[in-house]
Amino acid sequence: MFNGEKNFIFHGSDTVKLANKYGTPLYVVSEDHIIDRCTEIKESFLNKYENTRAVYASKAFLTKEMCKIVSREGIGIDVVSGGEIYTAMKAGFPMENVIFHGNNKTIDEIELGIETNVGRFVVDNLYELELLNALAAEKNKVMNILFRITPGVDSYTHEYISTGQVDSKFGIPLKEEILFEAINMAMDMEYINLLGFHFHVGSQLFENTSHLMALDILLELIRNVGEKVEFETKELNVGGGFGIRYTKEDNPKPLSYFIDPIMERIQDKCEEFNLERPKIIIEPGRWIIGEAGITLYTIGGIKEIPNVRTYIGIDGGLPDNPRPALYRASYDGVVANRMDEELVNKVTIAGKCCESGDILIRDLEVPEIEPGDILAVKSTGAYNYSMASNYNMIPRPPVVMIKDGVDRLVIRRETYDDILSREVI
Ligand SMILES: *Cc1c(COP(=O)(O)O)cnc(C)c1O
C-alpha cells in the first residue's frame, strides 16, 4: 500500500487534496479504472468470442456520466426500474442497448420501456408477459424479450445477494409445465418476440461453479425446448456476479477465469446437442465499478473503551454505505493523510447514525490518529452511491470522477433544502 507518499494517492489523485477541495464525506470514482475494466471485457470476451455482448448492471452505480462512459466503451446497460430507464434516456444512451430487468415491473415502467424502445425486456413471470403483450399492442410495437429462469443453483455468497436457488423471488421456475406453457404463450403473442433466456446466479462470486452448474441446466433446457416446443434459442444471458476485492481476504479472479470455462461449456454442449450457439450476454455490475470507487471521511471523536475497543467516529456511514448493516459486508480502509506512518492500533470505524449496527469497519489497523484525519474506505464504487439514503436527514455526498489525475464534480453535495424540497406542507 505504501507508495512512498504521505498521502493516499488513488489512480493518480491525492485523496487528501480531494477531501480538502470538495469536503467530506466524498465519493471518488476513477474513470481510468472503469475504462480498464471495460478493456478487459473487450479483450477477454467481446473480441475473443464472436456473437457476444456485454452490459453493465447499472443498479451498482448509475449517473448520466456513467452512462456516457459505458456507452463510449461499447457496452450496454441493464436497468431494473423506470428511474434507471429515465436516467439512461436523459444521458442519450442508445436505448437498443438497454436490457430491462425486474421481478415486478409496474405498468408505468413497462410503458416507459416500450416508449423508449429498450432493446430487451427480461420477463420474470406470466403476469408480466401478458401485460407487456397488451401494452405493446396499444403502441403497436413488437418487444424483444428473454425469460428469466431460476436455475435452482445455490451460489456461495450471502443469502440476500444469492438469487439463483429454487426458492427465489426472481424468475420462472424450471418446471416444464410452467416454462413450456410460458414459451408457447410467448410464441403465440403478436407483440412479443421471444429470443431466449436469462439467469443470474448471485453476486460477489469467486468461483465459476455456480455459473457452470446453471449453464448445464440451461443448455439442457435449450435442447428440450428445441425438441418439444420447437423454439430455437437465439440469446442466452448468463448474468453477472463476478467478485471483486473488498479486503485483503478477498482473492478475485480475472474475468477470463469465468468467461473461458463458460464459453467452453456452451460450445461443447451446443456441439453435443447439435445446436447453433446462441448469442451470449454477460452483465457485470460490481466487477466494473466496485474497485473504481472510494469514500473519503473526516475522523471526529475517538472513543477508547479500555480493554474493549476503540471507536473512531466518522462524518458518514450507513446513509452513504448501508452494505455493512445490510449484508455484514466487509471493507478496508486507510488513514489517507498518514500513509507513511506505522500501523499501531486496531480500531472500529463507527458511522454517525443512531443505529448500533452503523459500523463500517471492525478491527482496522491504523497509525496514531487525531480528529480531522481523513479516512479512505476502499472498493465503495458499487452499491454505495446507488443505495444511499437520507436517514437522519443526512445529505448525500457528492461524486467526484478522476481521470488521468484530473478531478471533476459529477454529482454535487445534497443540501438540507434538497432534502426538504419535496415537502408540500
Ligand atoms: C445485480 C444484477 C447483476 C449484477 O450483479 P453484480 O454482482 O453487480 O455483477 C446482473 N444481472 C442481474 C439480473 C442483476 O440483478
mmCIF file of N, CA and C and ligand atoms in Angstrom, residues 57 59-60 78 80 101 148 170 198 200 202-204 239-242 283-287 382-383, ligand 1:
data_model
loop_
_atom_site.group_PDB
_atom_site.id
_atom_site.type_symbol
_atom_site.label_atom_id
_atom_site.label_comp_id
_atom_site.label_asym_id
_atom_site.label_seq_id
_atom_site.Cartn_x
_atom_site.Cartn_y
_atom_site.Cartn_z
ATOM 1 N N ALA A 57 -24.515 -3.709 -15.304
ATOM 2 C CA ALA A 57 -25.696 -3.715 -14.423
ATOM 3 C C ALA A 57 -25.712 -2.396 -13.660
ATOM 4 N N LYS A 59 -27.565 -0.757 -11.729
ATOM 5 C CA LYS A 59 -28.004 -0.535 -10.356
ATOM 6 C C LYS A 59 -26.819 -0.395 -9.405
ATOM 7 N N ALA A 60 -25.649 -0.905 -9.814
ATOM 8 C CA ALA A 60 -24.460 -0.799 -8.958
ATOM 9 C C ALA A 60 -24.032 0.658 -8.745
ATOM 10 N N ASP A 78 -27.925 -2.683 -18.130
ATOM 11 C CA ASP A 78 -29.101 -3.294 -17.512
ATOM 12 C C ASP A 78 -29.797 -2.249 -16.679
ATOM 13 N N VAL A 80 -33.395 -1.734 -13.982
ATOM 14 C CA VAL A 80 -34.404 -2.502 -13.241
ATOM 15 C C VAL A 80 -35.580 -1.634 -12.798
ATOM 16 N N HIS A 101 -34.683 -5.385 -16.642
ATOM 17 C CA HIS A 101 -34.951 -6.467 -15.694
ATOM 18 C C HIS A 101 -35.984 -6.023 -14.674
ATOM 19 N N ARG A 148 -36.523 -14.798 -17.759
ATOM 20 C CA ARG A 148 -35.606 -15.057 -16.655
ATOM 21 C C ARG A 148 -35.942 -16.411 -16.052
ATOM 22 N N PHE A 170 -37.082 -14.254 -7.856
ATOM 23 C CA PHE A 170 -36.753 -13.904 -9.235
ATOM 24 C C PHE A 170 -36.997 -15.063 -10.185
ATOM 25 N N HIS A 198 -32.475 -15.932 -19.706
ATOM 26 C CA HIS A 198 -31.541 -15.227 -18.839
ATOM 27 C C HIS A 198 -31.478 -15.924 -17.497
ATOM 28 N N HIS A 200 -29.244 -15.360 -13.530
ATOM 29 C CA HIS A 200 -28.236 -14.622 -12.750
ATOM 30 C C HIS A 200 -28.135 -15.365 -11.429
ATOM 31 N N GLY A 202 -26.105 -14.959 -8.731
ATOM 32 C CA GLY A 202 -25.784 -14.314 -7.460
ATOM 33 C C GLY A 202 -24.668 -13.321 -7.646
ATOM 34 N N SER A 203 -24.182 -12.798 -6.542
ATOM 35 C CA SER A 203 -23.227 -11.705 -6.608
ATOM 36 C C SER A 203 -21.972 -12.004 -5.809
ATOM 37 N N GLN A 204 -20.908 -11.242 -6.129
ATOM 38 C CA GLN A 204 -19.645 -11.339 -5.401
ATOM 39 C C GLN A 204 -19.155 -12.789 -5.370
ATOM 40 N N GLY A 239 -25.867 -13.535 -16.951
ATOM 41 C CA GLY A 239 -25.839 -12.730 -15.728
ATOM 42 C C GLY A 239 -24.472 -12.160 -15.405
ATOM 43 N N GLY A 240 -24.365 -11.701 -14.166
ATOM 44 C CA GLY A 240 -23.107 -11.100 -13.700
ATOM 45 C C GLY A 240 -22.671 -11.797 -12.433
ATOM 46 N N GLY A 241 -22.226 -11.004 -11.466
ATOM 47 C CA GLY A 241 -21.883 -11.571 -10.160
ATOM 48 C C GLY A 241 -20.409 -11.823 -9.931
ATOM 49 N N PHE A 242 -19.566 -11.419 -10.881
ATOM 50 C CA PHE A 242 -18.125 -11.672 -10.740
ATOM 51 C C PHE A 242 -17.563 -10.842 -9.580
ATOM 52 N N GLU A 283 -23.473 -9.636 -17.825
ATOM 53 C CA GLU A 283 -23.902 -8.355 -17.268
ATOM 54 C C GLU A 283 -23.269 -8.086 -15.905
ATOM 55 N N PRO A 284 -21.974 -7.801 -15.904
ATOM 56 C CA PRO A 284 -21.313 -7.462 -14.640
ATOM 57 C C PRO A 284 -21.703 -6.069 -14.150
ATOM 58 N N GLY A 285 -21.856 -5.918 -12.854
ATOM 59 C CA GLY A 285 -22.111 -4.610 -12.256
ATOM 60 C C GLY A 285 -20.926 -4.244 -11.379
ATOM 61 N N ARG A 286 -20.910 -4.866 -10.208
ATOM 62 C CA ARG A 286 -19.856 -4.622 -9.227
ATOM 63 C C ARG A 286 -18.453 -4.752 -9.822
ATOM 64 N N TRP A 287 -18.290 -5.736 -10.712
ATOM 65 C CA TRP A 287 -16.955 -6.004 -11.240
ATOM 66 C C TRP A 287 -16.411 -4.794 -12.018
ATOM 67 N N ALA A 382 -19.467 0.265 -5.938
ATOM 68 C CA ALA A 382 -20.721 -0.427 -6.249
ATOM 69 C C ALA A 382 -21.654 -0.426 -5.055
ATOM 70 N N TYR A 383 -22.946 -0.177 -5.313
ATOM 71 C CA TYR A 383 -23.987 -0.296 -4.288
ATOM 72 C C TYR A 383 -23.718 0.577 -3.060
HETATM 73 C C1 LIG B 1 -27.491 -7.154 -9.870
HETATM 74 C C2 LIG B 1 -27.559 -7.897 -11.136
HETATM 75 C C3 LIG B 1 -26.417 -8.064 -11.906
HETATM 76 C C4 LIG B 1 -25.062 -7.594 -11.490
HETATM 77 O O1 LIG B 1 -24.612 -8.174 -10.325
HETATM 78 P P1 LIG B 1 -23.118 -7.834 -9.864
HETATM 79 O O2 LIG B 1 -22.905 -8.693 -8.688
HETATM 80 O O3 LIG B 1 -23.080 -6.389 -9.513
HETATM 81 O O4 LIG B 1 -22.239 -8.174 -11.013
HETATM 82 C C5 LIG B 1 -26.556 -8.698 -13.115
HETATM 83 N N1 LIG B 1 -27.750 -9.153 -13.535
HETATM 84 C C6 LIG B 1 -28.865 -9.006 -12.809
HETATM 85 C C7 LIG B 1 -30.142 -9.510 -13.333
HETATM 86 C C8 LIG B 1 -28.815 -8.382 -11.590
HETATM 87 O O5 LIG B 1 -29.921 -8.251 -10.878
#
